[in-house]
PDB file of C-alpha atoms in Angstrom:
ATOM      1  CA  MET A 144      -0.189  -0.106  -0.070  1.00  0.00           C
ATOM      2  CA  SER A 145       1.105   3.348  -0.238  1.00  0.00           C
ATOM      3  CA  ILE A 146      -0.077   4.793   2.611  1.00  0.00           C
ATOM      4  CA  GLN A 147       1.405   2.956   5.510  1.00  0.00           C
ATOM      5  CA  TYR A 148       0.197   2.137   8.944  1.00  0.00           C
ATOM      6  CA  ASP A 149       2.127   1.086  12.098  1.00  0.00           C
ATOM      7  CA  VAL A 150       1.482   1.270  15.518  1.00  0.00           C
ATOM      8  CA  GLN A 151       4.365   2.054  18.162  1.00  0.00           C
ATOM      9  CA  HIS A 152       3.751   1.727  21.880  1.00  0.00           C
ATOM     10  CA  GLY A 153      -0.022   4.005  21.321  1.00  0.00           C
ATOM     11  CA  VAL A 154       1.570   6.101  18.339  1.00  0.00           C
ATOM     12  CA  ALA A 155      -0.179   5.484  15.006  1.00  0.00           C
ATOM     13  CA  LEU A 156       2.503   6.646  12.318  1.00  0.00           C
ATOM     14  CA  ILE A 157       0.573   6.881   9.056  1.00  0.00           C
ATOM     15  CA  THR A 158       3.649   7.443   6.564  1.00  0.00           C
ATOM     16  CA  ILE A 159       2.594   8.598   2.060  1.00  0.00           C
ATOM     17  CA  ASN A 160       5.118   6.409   0.708  1.00  0.00           C
ATOM     18  CA  ARG A 161       5.597   7.048  -3.364  1.00  0.00           C
ATOM     19  CA  PRO A 162       9.033   8.741  -2.688  1.00  0.00           C
ATOM     20  CA  GLU A 163       9.554   7.931  -6.754  1.00  0.00           C
ATOM     21  CA  LYS A 164       7.073  10.955  -7.024  1.00  0.00           C
ATOM     22  CA  LEU A 165       7.063  12.749  -4.418  1.00  0.00           C
ATOM     23  CA  ASN A 166       4.503  11.612  -2.388  1.00  0.00           C
ATOM     24  CA  ALA A 167       1.903  12.924  -4.635  1.00  0.00           C
ATOM     25  CA  LEU A 168      -0.868  11.033  -4.045  1.00  0.00           C
ATOM     26  CA  THR A 169      -3.208   8.906  -6.203  1.00  0.00           C
ATOM     27  CA  LEU A 170      -7.213   8.984  -5.971  1.00  0.00           C
ATOM     28  CA  GLN A 171      -6.444   5.607  -4.159  1.00  0.00           C
ATOM     29  CA  MET A 172      -3.632   6.707  -2.026  1.00  0.00           C
ATOM     30  CA  TYR A 173      -6.131  10.469  -0.871  1.00  0.00           C
ATOM     31  CA  GLU A 174      -9.102   6.937  -0.253  1.00  0.00           C
ATOM     32  CA  GLU A 175      -6.647   4.776   2.421  1.00  0.00           C
ATOM     33  CA  LEU A 176      -5.401   8.299   3.865  1.00  0.00           C
ATOM     34  CA  ALA A 177      -8.728   8.592   4.795  1.00  0.00           C
ATOM     35  CA  ASN A 178      -9.244   5.213   6.529  1.00  0.00           C
ATOM     36  CA  ALA A 179      -5.911   5.183   7.973  1.00  0.00           C
ATOM     37  CA  PHE A 180      -6.836   8.391  10.184  1.00  0.00           C
ATOM     38  CA  LYS A 181     -10.619   6.923  10.634  1.00  0.00           C
ATOM     39  CA  GLU A 182      -8.689   3.602  11.892  1.00  0.00           C
ATOM     40  CA  ALA A 183      -6.529   5.300  13.941  1.00  0.00           C
ATOM     41  CA  GLY A 184      -9.720   7.569  15.114  1.00  0.00           C
ATOM     42  CA  ASN A 185     -10.752   4.216  16.192  1.00  0.00           C
ATOM     43  CA  SER A 186      -8.398   2.150  17.605  1.00  0.00           C
ATOM     44  CA  PRO A 187      -8.006   2.185  21.737  1.00  0.00           C
ATOM     45  CA  GLU A 188      -4.174   1.471  21.125  1.00  0.00           C
ATOM     46  CA  VAL A 189      -3.853   4.762  19.732  1.00  0.00           C
ATOM     47  CA  SER A 190      -3.485   8.065  21.520  1.00  0.00           C
ATOM     48  CA  VAL A 191      -1.735  10.184  18.881  1.00  0.00           C
ATOM     49  CA  CYS A 192      -0.995   9.925  15.451  1.00  0.00           C
ATOM     50  CA  ILE A 193       2.015  11.031  13.461  1.00  0.00           C
ATOM     51  CA  LEU A 194       1.327  11.798   9.809  1.00  0.00           C
ATOM     52  CA  THR A 195       5.115  11.909   7.198  1.00  0.00           C
ATOM     53  CA  GLY A 196       6.144  11.210   3.899  1.00  0.00           C
ATOM     54  CA  ALA A 197       8.580   8.514   3.255  1.00  0.00           C
ATOM     55  CA  GLY A 198      12.227   9.534   1.474  1.00  0.00           C
ATOM     56  CA  GLU A 199      13.901  13.115   1.545  1.00  0.00           C
ATOM     57  CA  LYS A 200      12.918  15.197  -0.628  1.00  0.00           C
ATOM     58  CA  ALA A 201       9.051  15.348  -0.119  1.00  0.00           C
ATOM     59  CA  PHE A 202       6.022  15.361   2.613  1.00  0.00           C
ATOM     60  CA  CYS A 203       3.503  15.670  -0.126  1.00  0.00           C
ATOM     61  CA  VAL A 204       3.640  17.721  -3.218  1.00  0.00           C
ATOM     62  CA  GLY A 205      -0.522  17.229  -3.505  1.00  0.00           C
ATOM     63  CA  ALA A 206      -2.915  15.060  -5.445  1.00  0.00           C
ATOM     64  CA  ASP A 207      -1.104  13.497  -8.805  1.00  0.00           C
ATOM     65  CA  LEU A 208      -2.769  15.753 -11.968  1.00  0.00           C
ATOM     66  CA  THR A 209      -2.041  13.213 -14.289  1.00  0.00           C
ATOM     67  CA  GLU A 210      -4.968  11.450 -12.118  1.00  0.00           C
ATOM     68  CA  SER A 211      -6.553  14.205 -10.885  1.00  0.00           C
ATOM     69  CA  ILE A 212      -6.825  16.830 -13.760  1.00  0.00           C
ATOM     70  CA  PRO A 213      -9.185  13.769 -15.886  1.00  0.00           C
ATOM     71  CA  HIS A 214     -10.799  13.224 -12.856  1.00  0.00           C
ATOM     72  CA  LEU A 215     -12.172  16.899 -11.648  1.00  0.00           C
ATOM     73  CA  ALA A 216     -12.515  17.251 -15.886  1.00  0.00           C
ATOM     74  CA  ALA A 217     -15.034  14.736 -15.661  1.00  0.00           C
ATOM     75  CA  GLY A 218     -17.094  16.445 -13.575  1.00  0.00           C
ATOM     76  CA  HIS A 219     -15.649  15.166  -9.952  1.00  0.00           C
ATOM     77  CA  TYR A 220     -15.365  17.408  -7.366  1.00  0.00           C
ATOM     78  CA  ILE A 221     -12.787  17.566  -4.844  1.00  0.00           C
ATOM     79  CA  SER A 222     -15.172  17.040  -2.074  1.00  0.00           C
ATOM     80  CA  GLU A 223     -14.440  12.883  -2.636  1.00  0.00           C
ATOM     81  CA  TRP A 224     -11.077  13.793  -1.153  1.00  0.00           C
ATOM     82  CA  ASP A 225     -12.548  15.250   2.259  1.00  0.00           C
ATOM     83  CA  ASP A 226     -11.433  12.296   4.951  1.00  0.00           C
ATOM     84  CA  ALA A 227      -8.273  12.574   3.777  1.00  0.00           C
ATOM     85  CA  HIS A 228      -8.378  16.466   4.485  1.00  0.00           C
ATOM     86  CA  LEU A 229     -10.065  15.729   7.536  1.00  0.00           C
ATOM     87  CA  LYS A 230     -13.150  18.346   6.853  1.00  0.00           C
ATOM     88  CA  HIS A 231     -16.245  16.438   8.247  1.00  0.00           C
ATOM     89  CA  THR A 232     -14.015  13.498   9.767  1.00  0.00           C
ATOM     90  CA  PRO A 233     -14.755  13.829  13.706  1.00  0.00           C
ATOM     91  CA  MET A 234     -10.756  13.164  14.861  1.00  0.00           C
ATOM     92  CA  TYR A 235      -9.922  14.015  17.898  1.00  0.00           C
ATOM     93  CA  LYS A 236      -6.377  12.204  19.117  1.00  0.00           C
ATOM     94  CA  PRO A 237      -3.731  14.836  18.232  1.00  0.00           C
ATOM     95  CA  ILE A 238      -1.959  14.862  14.649  1.00  0.00           C
ATOM     96  CA  ILE A 239       1.463  15.222  14.434  1.00  0.00           C
ATOM     97  CA  ALA A 240       3.523  16.357  11.551  1.00  0.00           C
ATOM     98  CA  ALA A 241       6.231  15.746  10.202  1.00  0.00           C
ATOM     99  CA  VAL A 242       7.211  17.911   7.372  1.00  0.00           C
ATOM    100  CA  ASN A 243      10.731  15.901   5.089  1.00  0.00           C
ATOM    101  CA  GLY A 244      10.835  18.187   2.487  1.00  0.00           C
ATOM    102  CA  PHE A 245       7.901  19.371  -0.363  1.00  0.00           C
ATOM    103  CA  CYS A 246       4.895  20.315   1.340  1.00  0.00           C
ATOM    104  CA  MET A 247       2.891  21.709  -1.702  1.00  0.00           C
ATOM    105  CA  GLY A 248      -1.025  22.173  -3.097  1.00  0.00           C
ATOM    106  CA  GLY A 249      -3.145  19.613  -1.515  1.00  0.00           C
ATOM    107  CA  GLY A 250       0.227  18.329   1.070  1.00  0.00           C
ATOM    108  CA  PHE A 251       0.183  21.531   2.093  1.00  0.00           C
ATOM    109  CA  GLU A 252      -3.307  21.459   2.489  1.00  0.00           C
ATOM    110  CA  ILE A 253      -3.766  18.562   4.937  1.00  0.00           C
ATOM    111  CA  LEU A 254      -0.968  19.453   6.918  1.00  0.00           C
ATOM    112  CA  PHE A 255      -3.002  22.647   7.971  1.00  0.00           C
ATOM    113  CA  SER A 256      -5.479  19.673   9.254  1.00  0.00           C
ATOM    114  CA  THR A 257      -2.958  18.757  11.893  1.00  0.00           C
ATOM    115  CA  ASP A 258      -2.087  19.575  15.081  1.00  0.00           C
ATOM    116  CA  ILE A 259       1.321  20.178  16.264  1.00  0.00           C
ATOM    117  CA  ARG A 260       4.060  20.181  13.268  1.00  0.00           C
ATOM    118  CA  LEU A 261       7.791  20.029  12.921  1.00  0.00           C
ATOM    119  CA  ALA A 262       9.616  20.006   9.400  1.00  0.00           C
ATOM    120  CA  SER A 263      13.015  20.012   8.121  1.00  0.00           C
ATOM    121  CA  GLU A 264      15.202  22.996   7.677  1.00  0.00           C
ATOM    122  CA  GLU A 265      14.854  22.074   3.731  1.00  0.00           C
ATOM    123  CA  ALA A 266      11.851  21.698   3.822  1.00  0.00           C
ATOM    124  CA  LEU A 267       9.825  24.324   1.251  1.00  0.00           C
ATOM    125  CA  PHE A 268       5.823  25.223   1.100  1.00  0.00           C
ATOM    126  CA  SER A 269       3.562  26.037  -1.175  1.00  0.00           C
ATOM    127  CA  LEU A 270       0.337  26.839  -2.815  1.00  0.00           C
ATOM    128  CA  PRO A 271       0.244  26.880  -6.239  1.00  0.00           C
ATOM    129  CA  GLU A 272      -3.403  27.002  -6.997  1.00  0.00           C
ATOM    130  CA  VAL A 273      -4.589  29.853  -8.214  1.00  0.00           C
ATOM    131  CA  GLY A 274      -1.375  29.648 -10.967  1.00  0.00           C
ATOM    132  CA  LEU A 275      -3.476  27.013 -12.110  1.00  0.00           C
ATOM    133  CA  GLY A 276      -7.136  28.388 -12.532  1.00  0.00           C
ATOM    134  CA  VAL A 277      -8.437  26.482  -9.553  1.00  0.00           C
ATOM    135  CA  VAL A 278      -8.101  26.967  -5.536  1.00  0.00           C
ATOM    136  CA  PRO A 279      -6.758  25.692  -2.433  1.00  0.00           C
ATOM    137  CA  ALA A 280     -10.197  24.058  -1.612  1.00  0.00           C
ATOM    138  CA  GLY A 281      -8.783  21.025   0.531  1.00  0.00           C
ATOM    139  CA  GLY A 282      -9.745  22.811   4.244  1.00  0.00           C
ATOM    140  CA  THR A 283      -6.999  25.922   3.040  1.00  0.00           C
ATOM    141  CA  LEU A 284      -9.437  28.504   2.519  1.00  0.00           C
ATOM    142  CA  VAL A 285     -11.730  27.638   5.508  1.00  0.00           C
ATOM    143  CA  ARG A 286      -8.149  26.947   8.023  1.00  0.00           C
ATOM    144  CA  LEU A 287      -5.206  28.870   6.668  1.00  0.00           C
ATOM    145  CA  ALA A 288      -6.693  32.114   7.863  1.00  0.00           C
ATOM    146  CA  ARG A 289      -8.174  31.053  11.124  1.00  0.00           C
ATOM    147  CA  GLN A 290      -4.698  29.367  12.071  1.00  0.00           C
ATOM    148  CA  ILE A 291      -2.205  32.403  11.180  1.00  0.00           C
ATOM    149  CA  PRO A 292      -2.672  36.788  10.291  1.00  0.00           C
ATOM    150  CA  TYR A 293      -5.143  36.921   7.255  1.00  0.00           C
ATOM    151  CA  ALA A 294      -2.206  39.302   5.302  1.00  0.00           C
ATOM    152  CA  LYS A 295      -0.363  36.531   5.856  1.00  0.00           C
ATOM    153  CA  ALA A 296      -2.533  34.090   4.341  1.00  0.00           C
ATOM    154  CA  MET A 297      -3.569  35.817   1.519  1.00  0.00           C
ATOM    155  CA  GLU A 298      -0.076  36.327   0.736  1.00  0.00           C
ATOM    156  CA  LEU A 299       0.425  32.717   0.523  1.00  0.00           C
ATOM    157  CA  ILE A 300      -2.961  32.031  -1.050  1.00  0.00           C
ATOM    158  CA  LEU A 301      -3.254  34.359  -3.897  1.00  0.00           C
ATOM    159  CA  THR A 302       0.704  34.692  -4.732  1.00  0.00           C
ATOM    160  CA  GLY A 303       1.531  30.768  -4.586  1.00  0.00           C
ATOM    161  CA  LYS A 304       5.110  31.686  -3.355  1.00  0.00           C
ATOM    162  CA  SER A 305       7.229  29.492  -1.837  1.00  0.00           C
ATOM    163  CA  ILE A 306       8.599  29.445   1.542  1.00  0.00           C
ATOM    164  CA  THR A 307      11.178  27.994   3.755  1.00  0.00           C
ATOM    165  CA  ALA A 308      11.080  26.400   6.893  1.00  0.00           C
ATOM    166  CA  GLN A 309      12.156  29.125   8.634  1.00  0.00           C
ATOM    167  CA  GLU A 310       9.608  31.761   7.492  1.00  0.00           C
ATOM    168  CA  ALA A 311       6.876  28.971   7.518  1.00  0.00           C
ATOM    169  CA  LEU A 312       7.632  28.888  11.633  1.00  0.00           C
ATOM    170  CA  GLU A 313       8.169  33.013  12.053  1.00  0.00           C
ATOM    171  CA  TYR A 314       4.528  32.458   9.970  1.00  0.00           C
ATOM    172  CA  GLY A 315       2.843  30.517  12.878  1.00  0.00           C
ATOM    173  CA  ILE A 316       2.202  28.082  10.746  1.00  0.00           C
ATOM    174  CA  LEU A 317       5.093  25.113  12.484  1.00  0.00           C
ATOM    175  CA  ASN A 318       5.848  24.423  16.501  1.00  0.00           C
ATOM    176  CA  TYR A 319       9.302  23.224  15.316  1.00  0.00           C
ATOM    177  CA  VAL A 320      12.464  23.675  12.396  1.00  0.00           C
ATOM    178  CA  VAL A 321      14.638  20.936  13.216  1.00  0.00           C
ATOM    179  CA  LYS A 322      17.557  19.225  11.325  1.00  0.00           C
ATOM    180  CA  PRO A 323      16.480  16.987   8.453  1.00  0.00           C
ATOM    181  CA  LYS A 324      17.867  13.395  10.716  1.00  0.00           C
ATOM    182  CA  GLU A 325      16.013  14.903  13.744  1.00  0.00           C
ATOM    183  CA  LEU A 326      12.777  15.391  12.123  1.00  0.00           C
ATOM    184  CA  LEU A 327      11.148  11.970  13.123  1.00  0.00           C
ATOM    185  CA  SER A 328      12.691  11.558  16.574  1.00  0.00           C
ATOM    186  CA  GLN A 329      11.908  14.810  17.606  1.00  0.00           C
ATOM    187  CA  ALA A 330       8.113  13.978  16.552  1.00  0.00           C
ATOM    188  CA  PHE A 331       8.267  10.748  18.750  1.00  0.00           C
ATOM    189  CA  LYS A 332       9.116  13.226  21.626  1.00  0.00           C
ATOM    190  CA  LEU A 333       6.339  15.067  21.825  1.00  0.00           C
ATOM    191  CA  ALA A 334       4.061  12.014  20.910  1.00  0.00           C
ATOM    192  CA  GLU A 335       5.975  10.251  23.879  1.00  0.00           C
ATOM    193  CA  ARG A 336       5.127  12.905  25.484  1.00  0.00           C
ATOM    194  CA  ILE A 337       1.293  13.203  24.904  1.00  0.00           C
ATOM    195  CA  THR A 338       0.732   9.366  25.646  1.00  0.00           C
ATOM    196  CA  GLU A 339       1.633  10.047  29.304  1.00  0.00           C
ATOM    197  CA  ARG A 340      -1.523  12.327  29.672  1.00  0.00           C
ATOM    198  CA  SER A 341      -4.800  11.471  30.052  1.00  0.00           C
ATOM    199  CA  PRO A 342      -6.395   9.722  26.692  1.00  0.00           C
ATOM    200  CA  VAL A 343      -9.701  11.577  27.404  1.00  0.00           C
ATOM    201  CA  ALA A 344      -8.923  15.119  28.472  1.00  0.00           C
ATOM    202  CA  VAL A 345      -6.327  16.009  25.763  1.00  0.00           C
ATOM    203  CA  GLN A 346      -9.039  14.411  22.964  1.00  0.00           C
ATOM    204  CA  GLY A 347     -11.386  15.633  25.000  1.00  0.00           C
ATOM    205  CA  ALA A 348      -9.100  19.527  24.726  1.00  0.00           C
ATOM    206  CA  LYS A 349      -8.910  19.344  20.887  1.00  0.00           C
ATOM    207  CA  GLU A 350     -12.884  18.313  20.905  1.00  0.00           C
ATOM    208  CA  ALA A 351     -13.608  21.458  22.953  1.00  0.00           C
ATOM    209  CA  VAL A 352     -11.516  23.288  20.797  1.00  0.00           C
ATOM    210  CA  ILE A 353     -12.834  22.324  17.623  1.00  0.00           C
ATOM    211  CA  LYS A 354     -16.396  23.020  18.222  1.00  0.00           C
ATOM    212  CA  LEU A 355     -15.634  26.477  20.076  1.00  0.00           C
ATOM    213  CA  LEU A 356     -14.209  28.134  17.127  1.00  0.00           C
ATOM    214  CA  SER A 357     -16.757  28.734  15.040  1.00  0.00           C
ATOM    215  CA  LEU A 358     -19.254  29.311  17.904  1.00  0.00           C
ATOM    216  CA  PRO A 359     -20.221  33.018  19.616  1.00  0.00           C
ATOM    217  CA  MET A 360     -18.247  33.667  22.699  1.00  0.00           C
ATOM    218  CA  ASP A 361     -21.142  33.267  25.015  1.00  0.00           C
ATOM    219  CA  GLN A 362     -22.199  30.239  23.391  1.00  0.00           C
ATOM    220  CA  ALA A 363     -18.465  29.170  23.191  1.00  0.00           C
ATOM    221  CA  PHE A 364     -18.112  29.819  27.003  1.00  0.00           C
ATOM    222  CA  ASP A 365     -21.210  27.933  27.943  1.00  0.00           C
ATOM    223  CA  THR A 366     -19.560  25.084  25.453  1.00  0.00           C
ATOM    224  CA  GLU A 367     -16.827  24.842  27.396  1.00  0.00           C
ATOM    225  CA  ALA A 368     -18.115  24.207  30.158  1.00  0.00           C
ATOM    226  CA  LEU A 369     -20.318  21.351  28.692  1.00  0.00           C
ATOM    227  CA  LEU A 370     -17.438  20.019  27.901  1.00  0.00           C
ATOM    228  CA  GLY A 371     -15.055  20.608  30.591  1.00  0.00           C
ATOM    229  CA  TYR A 372     -17.497  18.918  32.710  1.00  0.00           C
ATOM    230  CA  LYS A 373     -17.635  16.092  30.415  1.00  0.00           C
ATOM    231  CA  VAL A 374     -13.745  15.629  31.119  1.00  0.00           C
ATOM    232  CA  PHE A 375     -13.878  16.733  35.123  1.00  0.00           C
ATOM    233  CA  MET A 376     -16.555  13.600  35.223  1.00  0.00           C
ATOM    234  CA  ASN A 377     -14.566  11.055  34.192  1.00  0.00           C
ATOM    235  CA  PRO A 378     -12.201   8.840  36.451  1.00  0.00           C
ATOM    236  CA  ASP A 379      -9.304   9.784  34.556  1.00  0.00           C
ATOM    237  CA  ALA A 380      -9.554  13.398  36.520  1.00  0.00           C
ATOM    238  CA  LYS A 381     -10.115  11.717  39.997  1.00  0.00           C
ATOM    239  CA  GLU A 382      -7.001   9.427  39.058  1.00  0.00           C
ATOM    240  CA  GLY A 383      -5.395  12.531  37.844  1.00  0.00           C
ATOM    241  CA  LEU A 384      -5.850  14.840  40.389  1.00  0.00           C
ATOM    242  CA  ASP A 385      -5.415  12.048  43.611  1.00  0.00           C
ATOM    243  CA  ALA A 386      -1.840  11.279  41.929  1.00  0.00           C
ATOM    244  CA  PHE A 387      -1.271  15.191  41.880  1.00  0.00           C
ATOM    245  CA  TYR A 388      -1.702  15.136  45.768  1.00  0.00           C
ATOM    246  CA  ASN A 389      -0.221  12.340  46.954  1.00  0.00           C
ATOM    247  CA  LYS A 390       2.650  13.397  44.233  1.00  0.00           C
ATOM    248  CA  ARG A 391       3.045   9.873  42.460  1.00  0.00           C
ATOM    249  CA  LYS A 392       2.486   9.287  38.879  1.00  0.00           C
ATOM    250  CA  PRO A 393      -0.908   8.788  37.228  1.00  0.00           C
ATOM    251  CA  ASP A 394      -2.072   6.009  36.373  1.00  0.00           C
ATOM    252  CA  PHE A 395      -5.200   6.800  34.288  1.00  0.00           C
ATOM    253  CA  PRO A 396      -8.245   4.519  33.408  1.00  0.00           C
ATOM    254  CA  SER A 397      -8.416   5.014  29.852  1.00  0.00           C
ATOM    255  CA  ARG A 398      -4.863   4.482  28.980  1.00  0.00           C
ATOM    256  CA  ARG A 399      -5.168   1.032  30.715  1.00  0.00           C
ATOM    257  CA  ARG A 400      -7.958  -0.084  28.458  1.00  0.00           C
TER     258      ARG A 400
END
């Protein structure tokens, strides 16, 4: 399969594996990627995901145009790829992106659906769609201006300019820029830190942030209280607070399951 899925110690490593084509996504790969996200989301063994690309040259350069252009010309719309872009798929387990080269078009768009992002010093990013007469409608038109300053988002979308990993860090797109050989090890360190936390609290926090983004402030505060109460009433909260009070490491019930 061109999307590799491997679970290690609570971490699902999802690898886009077509390095000879810069990890460009075929139509089948979009479906496989969507299924990998769903499998991780439904698996009790998985607490966090790491998404990366095979090889050193590319994370993902988006759709394979030799397939996607005829597909779109035949009247199919890119909504068929929504699940791979996590546009309507509830996914409350954290996703860490490890970007190891070119991250363009649909690959860049998928990055915006992840939660914590690391990139190699050699990574490059761009949204070239407007130069092809189309728009980056794989979630970018919704997500990007909510994640970084409006003017920066519009410059990327409207000019198609390429930016370096350091620039992406300064824009607020990335959390860390690391040396290429350290990329996956640093991603796994972050993942390990998350797996040590309460799965109920981690997923509850992500769910709340996603749901509250689109709500008016007063309604958001009310919804935050309801979602927070749901987590506070879980056995993990009782265990975590007791462990803190007694100065011991917590043994969260949901992690044992």
